[in-house]
Amino acid sequence: MELYRSHVLVCGGTGCSSSGSAKLIERFEDQLKEKGLDKEVKVVRTGCFGLCEAGPVVIVYPEGTFYSRVKEEDVDEIVSEHLLKGRKVQHLVYVDHKTHESSVQKSLNEIGFYKQQQRVALRNCGVIDPENIDEYIAFDGYQALGKALTEMTPEQVIQVILDSGLRGRGGAGFPTGKKWQFARASQAEHKYFVCNADEGDPGAFMDRSLLEGDPHAILEAMAIGGYAIGADEGWIYVRAEYPIAVKRLEKAIEQAHEYGLLGKNIFGTDFSFDIHIRLGAGAFVCGEETALMASIEGKRGEPRPKPPFPAVKGLFESPTNINNVETLGNVAQIILKGADWFKSIGIPTSTGTKVFALGGKINNTGLVEVPMGVPLRTIIEDIGGGIPNGKKFKAVQTGGPSGGCIPASLLDISVDYDSLTSVGAMMGSGGMIVMDEDNCMVDIARFFLDFTVDESCGKCTPCRIGTRRMLEILQRITEGKGQEGDIEKLETLAENIKASALCGLGQTAPNPVLSTIKFFRDEYEAHIKEKRCPAHHCQALLNYEITDACRGCTACARKCPVNAISGTVKQKHVIDTQKCIKCGNCMATCKFGAIIKN
Amino acid sequence: MKSLADLQAIRARTLENINMRKDEDACRVIIGMATCGIAAGARPVMLAFMDEIAKRNLKHVTVSQTGCIGMCRYEPMLDVVLPGQEKVTYIHVKPEMVPRIVSEHIVNGHPVEEYTIGAAKD
Ligand SMILES: Cc1cc2nc3c(=O)[nH]c(=O)nc-3n(C[C@H](O)[C@H](O)[C@H](O)COP(=O)(O)O)c2cc1C
Ligand code: SF4
Ligand code: SF4
Ligand code: SF4
Ligand code: FES
C-alpha cells in the first residue's frame, strides 16, 4: 500500500452530494494529476461531517483544515496553494457563526461546533471512506465481532450491553440489553435480528448519515446482536428515499461477505449470519416495529396489538429483535471498550451519547452528538451557534411529531430521556427544531398534527377520527375562528386518543398540542379571545396598520377594494380593521413603507 | 478470513496510511513550501521524507507543508516536532540529509545539531 502525505476528505453525504461534492472529487483528482501530486495526496469520499449547512465540506489532513462551501472553481486554489505550497486558503476556511473566528489556525476538533461534541456513534462518519472495508477495519472495525465470537458467550455479550445501560435511540428508550435477553430466552429454530432504518421523523437524519458514513458499523452490530440472541438472519429496513445509504449498505454487505465477516462460520466459529435489505414503503407508521415487520413480510404496513411482543413472535412468526440504527452504532464500541467506559459518558439513567439533528432557526444546522445530560443551552448556544439575525429564542421541539416543545425558561434542562419526558417533550429519534419569536406555537402544533393526520394508517378510530378533529380545531384557531372552550376540547380529545390508540403513532400524536398548550396557553388564548397572533405569523389574524410614516398621498385609499381606508390629503390615513379584507393591496401600493402588518 | 490474526493484519496494513486522520500524538515534519522553498528544492526533500518514512514503516509521523516562514535565505527549511517537545528547525536541507534526520531525530529523539538553525547562527 502506498503512503500518502496528505488526505483530502470530501463529504459524500446526502447534503453535500446535493450541493455538488461529486464534482469536487473529480476536479481534485484532475488537478492533483496535473500538478503531479496524485502519488502524494489521496482523495477520499467520506460520509457526513454533520455541518451540512456549510457544505460541500472538504477537510485536508494532516493539518485538519476545514474548508466549507467549496465550489468547483475553488478546488484549483486548494490544490495549488494548500497542497502544493502549504498555504491554507484563508477565504475558504470555515468561520464559526458564534465567535466569527476563522478556523485557519485550528484543527477540526477545536471548532466551536465540534468542541463540545463527543462522537461515539458517529465516530467514523467523515473520517473513513465508507466504501472501503479496510479503512473500517483500520479504525478497529470487526474487532468487537471477533472478540464476541471467540472470547465471549452470548450471555456475556448481553450482560455487557445490559451493564452499559444502553437504551434504544429509536424513540421509546427501552434498555437494549433487556430486549436482547427476551429474544434470547425465546426458544425457536429461527430467529431474526432487524435494524430499523426507516427514520420517519421528518426533522431527523442521523440514521441516514450513520448508514452513509459508516455502514459496516451497523453490519457488525447486527452480527454481534445476532450471535447474542441466537439469530442467523438479519434484515435492514431502510427508506427507499435514501439511495446513497442503500447503495453503501449493499456494497458493505458484499465486502463483508468477501472477507468472511458475514456468511458461514464467521471467524472460524460455528456462528453463521446473513443480512438482507428491504426498502421501506415510505409511510411514517412503517417505522413502528410491528408494522415494519408486516411490511418486510410483504403485507400492508399496519401495526398490530402487542403482546405478543416481537421477542416472542416477530418476523415470519419467529422471535425477533429490532433495534434502531443509532442504537446499533454504539454496540461494537461497547463490546470493545467495555460497559464501564460507556457508562462513564452521560448520566446514570441515560448513558452514552445522543445524536441530534439541529434544524429550524439556528445558525449551525446539522448533526451533533453530545453526551446525555448536557444542558439544552449548550446544544443551542455553543454548538448550534445561537439564533440567526439577532432574534430571540422561543422554544425547541424535540421528538418530532411525537414529541413536545421546551420553552426558553427550561433552557437549562438536562438533555436525557427522563428529564425530557418529565416536561412533556421526549427524546424521540433526536430531531430538534429550534423556534424563535417569529414562530407561532399554535401553528407549530397544527403543523405536526397535520403530519400525523396524514400519516395515520386509519386502522383504529381514536387516531383516525380523533386527530382529525383536533386538527380542525387548531385550524380554526389559527384562522381567527377559535371559540371559547376550544383549548379544553383539545385537551379532552388528546387524553382520549393517548389512552385508546392502538400504536405509538396515535398515542403520541397529541403531544405537540398538549405541550404547546402547557407552555404557551397565552398564545392560544390570544388567538381565540383577542383574534391576535402574538408572533404575527397567522396570516388571517394580521391587521394592516398605517404608521406615522404616512405622507397622506391617498394612493392606498384609491387601491382599497372595500374602501376601508380613510383620510384627507397630506394627513395620516387610517384603516378600518372591521372593513379590511386583508388583500394586501395597500401595503404593495405605499411608496413610503407606511403600511405594516401587525 | 478465519481468525482475529487475519483481521489484525488488514488493520496494521491499512493503519499506517490512515493514521494522520486519528488525532493521536504524532511526530510532525513541517516543510516550508512557498514559492521560495519550492525554488530552493523543497519538493525533493519532502519526497525524500515520505520515502524514508515508508521504507522504515514509521507510524505516527506526518509530513505537512507550510507557507513561507520569512527566512528565505535558509530555504529549504523544515521543522520537526516530536510530541511534547520544542520544535527543531533544520535549514538548507538536501535530500541526502533526510535519512539522518529520520533515524537520529525522529526515531531516536536526538536532533542532528549540525543541520539546525542553531548551528548556523554560531
Ligand atoms: C409511528 C412510529 C414510528 C416509528 N418510527 C421509527 C423509526 O423511523 N425508526 C426507529 O428506529 N424507530 C421507530 N419507531 C420505534 C420502533 O417501533 C421501535 O421501538 C424501535 O425501532 C426500537 O429500536 P430501539 O430500541 O433501538 O430504539 C417508531 C414507532 C412508532 C410508533
Ligand atoms: S394509532 Fe393510528 S397509526 Fe396506529 S394503528 Fe391506530 S390508526 Fe394506525
Ligand atoms: S399610500 Fe402610504 S403614504 Fe400614501 S396615504 Fe397610504 S399609507 Fe399614507
Ligand atoms: S389590506 Fe386590502 S382591504 Fe385592507 S385596507 Fe389594505 S387595501 Fe383595503
Ligand atoms: S452531508 Fe456533508 S456535512 Fe452532512
mmCIF file of N, CA, C and O in Angstrom, chain A residues 21 46 58 82 117 147 176 189 227 235 238 270-271 285 312 351 404 445 462 464 481 515 534 550 553 564:
data_model
loop_
_atom_site.group_PDB
_atom_site.id
_atom_site.type_symbol
_atom_site.label_atom_id
_atom_site.label_comp_id
_atom_site.label_asym_id
_atom_site.label_seq_id
_atom_site.Cartn_x
_atom_site.Cartn_y
_atom_site.Cartn_z
ATOM 1 N N SER A 21 -20.764 17.699 -4.324
ATOM 2 C CA SER A 21 -19.450 17.242 -3.891
ATOM 3 C C SER A 21 -18.821 16.218 -4.839
ATOM 4 O O SER A 21 -17.606 16.086 -4.884
ATOM 5 N N THR A 46 -16.040 10.612 1.976
ATOM 6 C CA THR A 46 -16.497 10.147 3.286
ATOM 7 C C THR A 46 -17.997 10.321 3.422
ATOM 8 O O THR A 46 -18.666 10.784 2.525
ATOM 9 N N VAL A 58 -14.901 20.063 2.843
ATOM 10 C CA VAL A 58 -13.651 19.381 2.488
ATOM 11 C C VAL A 58 -12.694 19.530 3.659
ATOM 12 O O VAL A 58 -12.548 20.629 4.204
ATOM 13 N N HIS A 82 -2.712 25.187 -1.021
ATOM 14 C CA HIS A 82 -2.559 24.366 0.175
ATOM 15 C C HIS A 82 -1.728 23.110 -0.080
ATOM 16 O O HIS A 82 -0.745 22.846 0.605
ATOM 17 N N GLN A 117 -18.766 18.401 21.347
ATOM 18 C CA GLN A 117 -19.366 17.142 20.951
ATOM 19 C C GLN A 117 -18.487 15.982 21.368
ATOM 20 O O GLN A 117 -17.297 16.137 21.602
ATOM 21 N N LYS A 147 -14.029 -10.437 18.947
ATOM 22 C CA LYS A 147 -13.947 -10.645 20.392
ATOM 23 C C LYS A 147 -15.180 -11.389 20.905
ATOM 24 O O LYS A 147 -15.069 -12.357 21.667
ATOM 25 N N THR A 176 -31.606 -1.813 25.788
ATOM 26 C CA THR A 176 -31.281 -2.739 24.705
ATOM 27 C C THR A 176 -30.921 -4.134 25.223
ATOM 28 O O THR A 176 -31.342 -5.144 24.658
ATOM 29 N N GLU A 189 -36.300 -22.373 16.256
ATOM 30 C CA GLU A 189 -35.276 -22.824 15.331
ATOM 31 C C GLU A 189 -34.625 -21.630 14.648
ATOM 32 O O GLU A 189 -33.423 -21.544 14.499
ATOM 33 N N TYR A 227 -25.583 -12.999 17.170
ATOM 34 C CA TYR A 227 -24.904 -14.010 17.993
ATOM 35 C C TYR A 227 -25.503 -14.035 19.400
ATOM 36 O O TYR A 227 -25.781 -15.105 19.956
ATOM 37 N N TRP A 235 -32.205 -8.431 8.934
ATOM 38 C CA TRP A 235 -32.889 -7.612 7.930
ATOM 39 C C TRP A 235 -32.675 -6.153 8.260
ATOM 40 O O TRP A 235 -32.772 -5.752 9.419
ATOM 41 N N VAL A 238 -34.852 -0.134 5.285
ATOM 42 C CA VAL A 238 -34.347 1.220 5.063
ATOM 43 C C VAL A 238 -35.217 1.966 4.060
ATOM 44 O O VAL A 238 -35.749 1.380 3.110
ATOM 45 N N ASP A 270 -18.741 -21.652 14.763
ATOM 46 C CA ASP A 270 -19.914 -22.209 14.089
ATOM 47 C C ASP A 270 -21.069 -21.208 14.016
ATOM 48 O O ASP A 270 -22.204 -21.579 13.768
ATOM 49 N N PHE A 271 -20.750 -19.918 14.188
ATOM 50 C CA PHE A 271 -21.781 -18.888 14.028
ATOM 51 C C PHE A 271 -21.850 -18.425 12.568
ATOM 52 O O PHE A 271 -20.836 -18.045 11.984
ATOM 53 N N VAL A 285 -45.798 5.273 9.641
ATOM 54 C CA VAL A 285 -46.211 4.204 10.540
ATOM 55 C C VAL A 285 -45.394 2.926 10.305
ATOM 56 O O VAL A 285 -45.269 2.084 11.197
ATOM 57 N N VAL A 312 -41.125 -12.565 21.141
ATOM 58 C CA VAL A 312 -41.794 -13.862 21.226
ATOM 59 C C VAL A 312 -42.257 -14.291 19.836
ATOM 60 O O VAL A 312 -41.989 -15.400 19.386
ATOM 61 N N THR A 351 -27.170 6.651 29.638
ATOM 62 C CA THR A 351 -25.718 6.556 29.425
ATOM 63 C C THR A 351 -25.371 6.815 27.965
ATOM 64 O O THR A 351 -26.211 6.712 27.083
ATOM 65 N N GLY A 404 -42.582 17.097 22.064
ATOM 66 C CA GLY A 404 -43.181 18.314 22.564
ATOM 67 C C GLY A 404 -42.155 19.409 22.539
ATOM 68 O O GLY A 404 -41.024 19.213 22.106
ATOM 69 N N ALA A 445 -48.056 23.489 16.471
ATOM 70 C CA ALA A 445 -48.848 22.327 16.865
ATOM 71 C C ALA A 445 -49.691 21.852 15.684
ATOM 72 O O ALA A 445 -49.794 20.654 15.408
ATOM 73 N N PRO A 462 -59.766 6.096 17.295
ATOM 74 C CA PRO A 462 -59.305 7.284 18.028
ATOM 75 C C PRO A 462 -58.297 8.074 17.229
ATOM 76 O O PRO A 462 -58.348 9.305 17.183
ATOM 77 N N ARG A 464 -57.690 7.804 13.828
ATOM 78 C CA ARG A 464 -58.185 8.231 12.517
ATOM 79 C C ARG A 464 -59.109 9.435 12.637
ATOM 80 O O ARG A 464 -58.947 10.435 11.964
ATOM 81 N N LYS A 481 -61.026 31.845 13.979
ATOM 82 C CA LYS A 481 -62.395 31.432 14.255
ATOM 83 C C LYS A 481 -62.473 30.572 15.508
ATOM 84 O O LYS A 481 -63.407 29.792 15.677
ATOM 85 N N SER A 515 -48.195 19.956 24.780
ATOM 86 C CA SER A 515 -47.064 20.684 25.339
ATOM 87 C C SER A 515 -47.086 22.158 24.937
ATOM 88 O O SER A 515 -46.695 23.016 25.716
ATOM 89 N N PRO A 534 -49.742 36.544 18.572
ATOM 90 C CA PRO A 534 -48.647 37.306 19.182
ATOM 91 C C PRO A 534 -47.347 37.241 18.370
ATOM 92 O O PRO A 534 -46.536 38.150 18.449
ATOM 93 N N CYS A 550 -46.716 57.805 7.219
ATOM 94 C CA CYS A 550 -47.673 58.140 6.158
ATOM 95 C C CYS A 550 -47.558 59.615 5.758
ATOM 96 O O CYS A 550 -47.525 60.494 6.598
ATOM 97 N N CYS A 553 -50.601 60.578 0.846
ATOM 98 C CA CYS A 553 -50.619 60.688 -0.615
ATOM 99 C C CYS A 553 -51.913 60.141 -1.217
ATOM 100 O O CYS A 553 -52.163 60.293 -2.411
ATOM 101 N N ALA A 564 -61.776 50.710 2.798
ATOM 102 C CA ALA A 564 -61.531 50.607 4.234
ATOM 103 C C ALA A 564 -60.583 51.706 4.722
ATOM 104 O O ALA A 564 -60.374 51.863 5.918
#
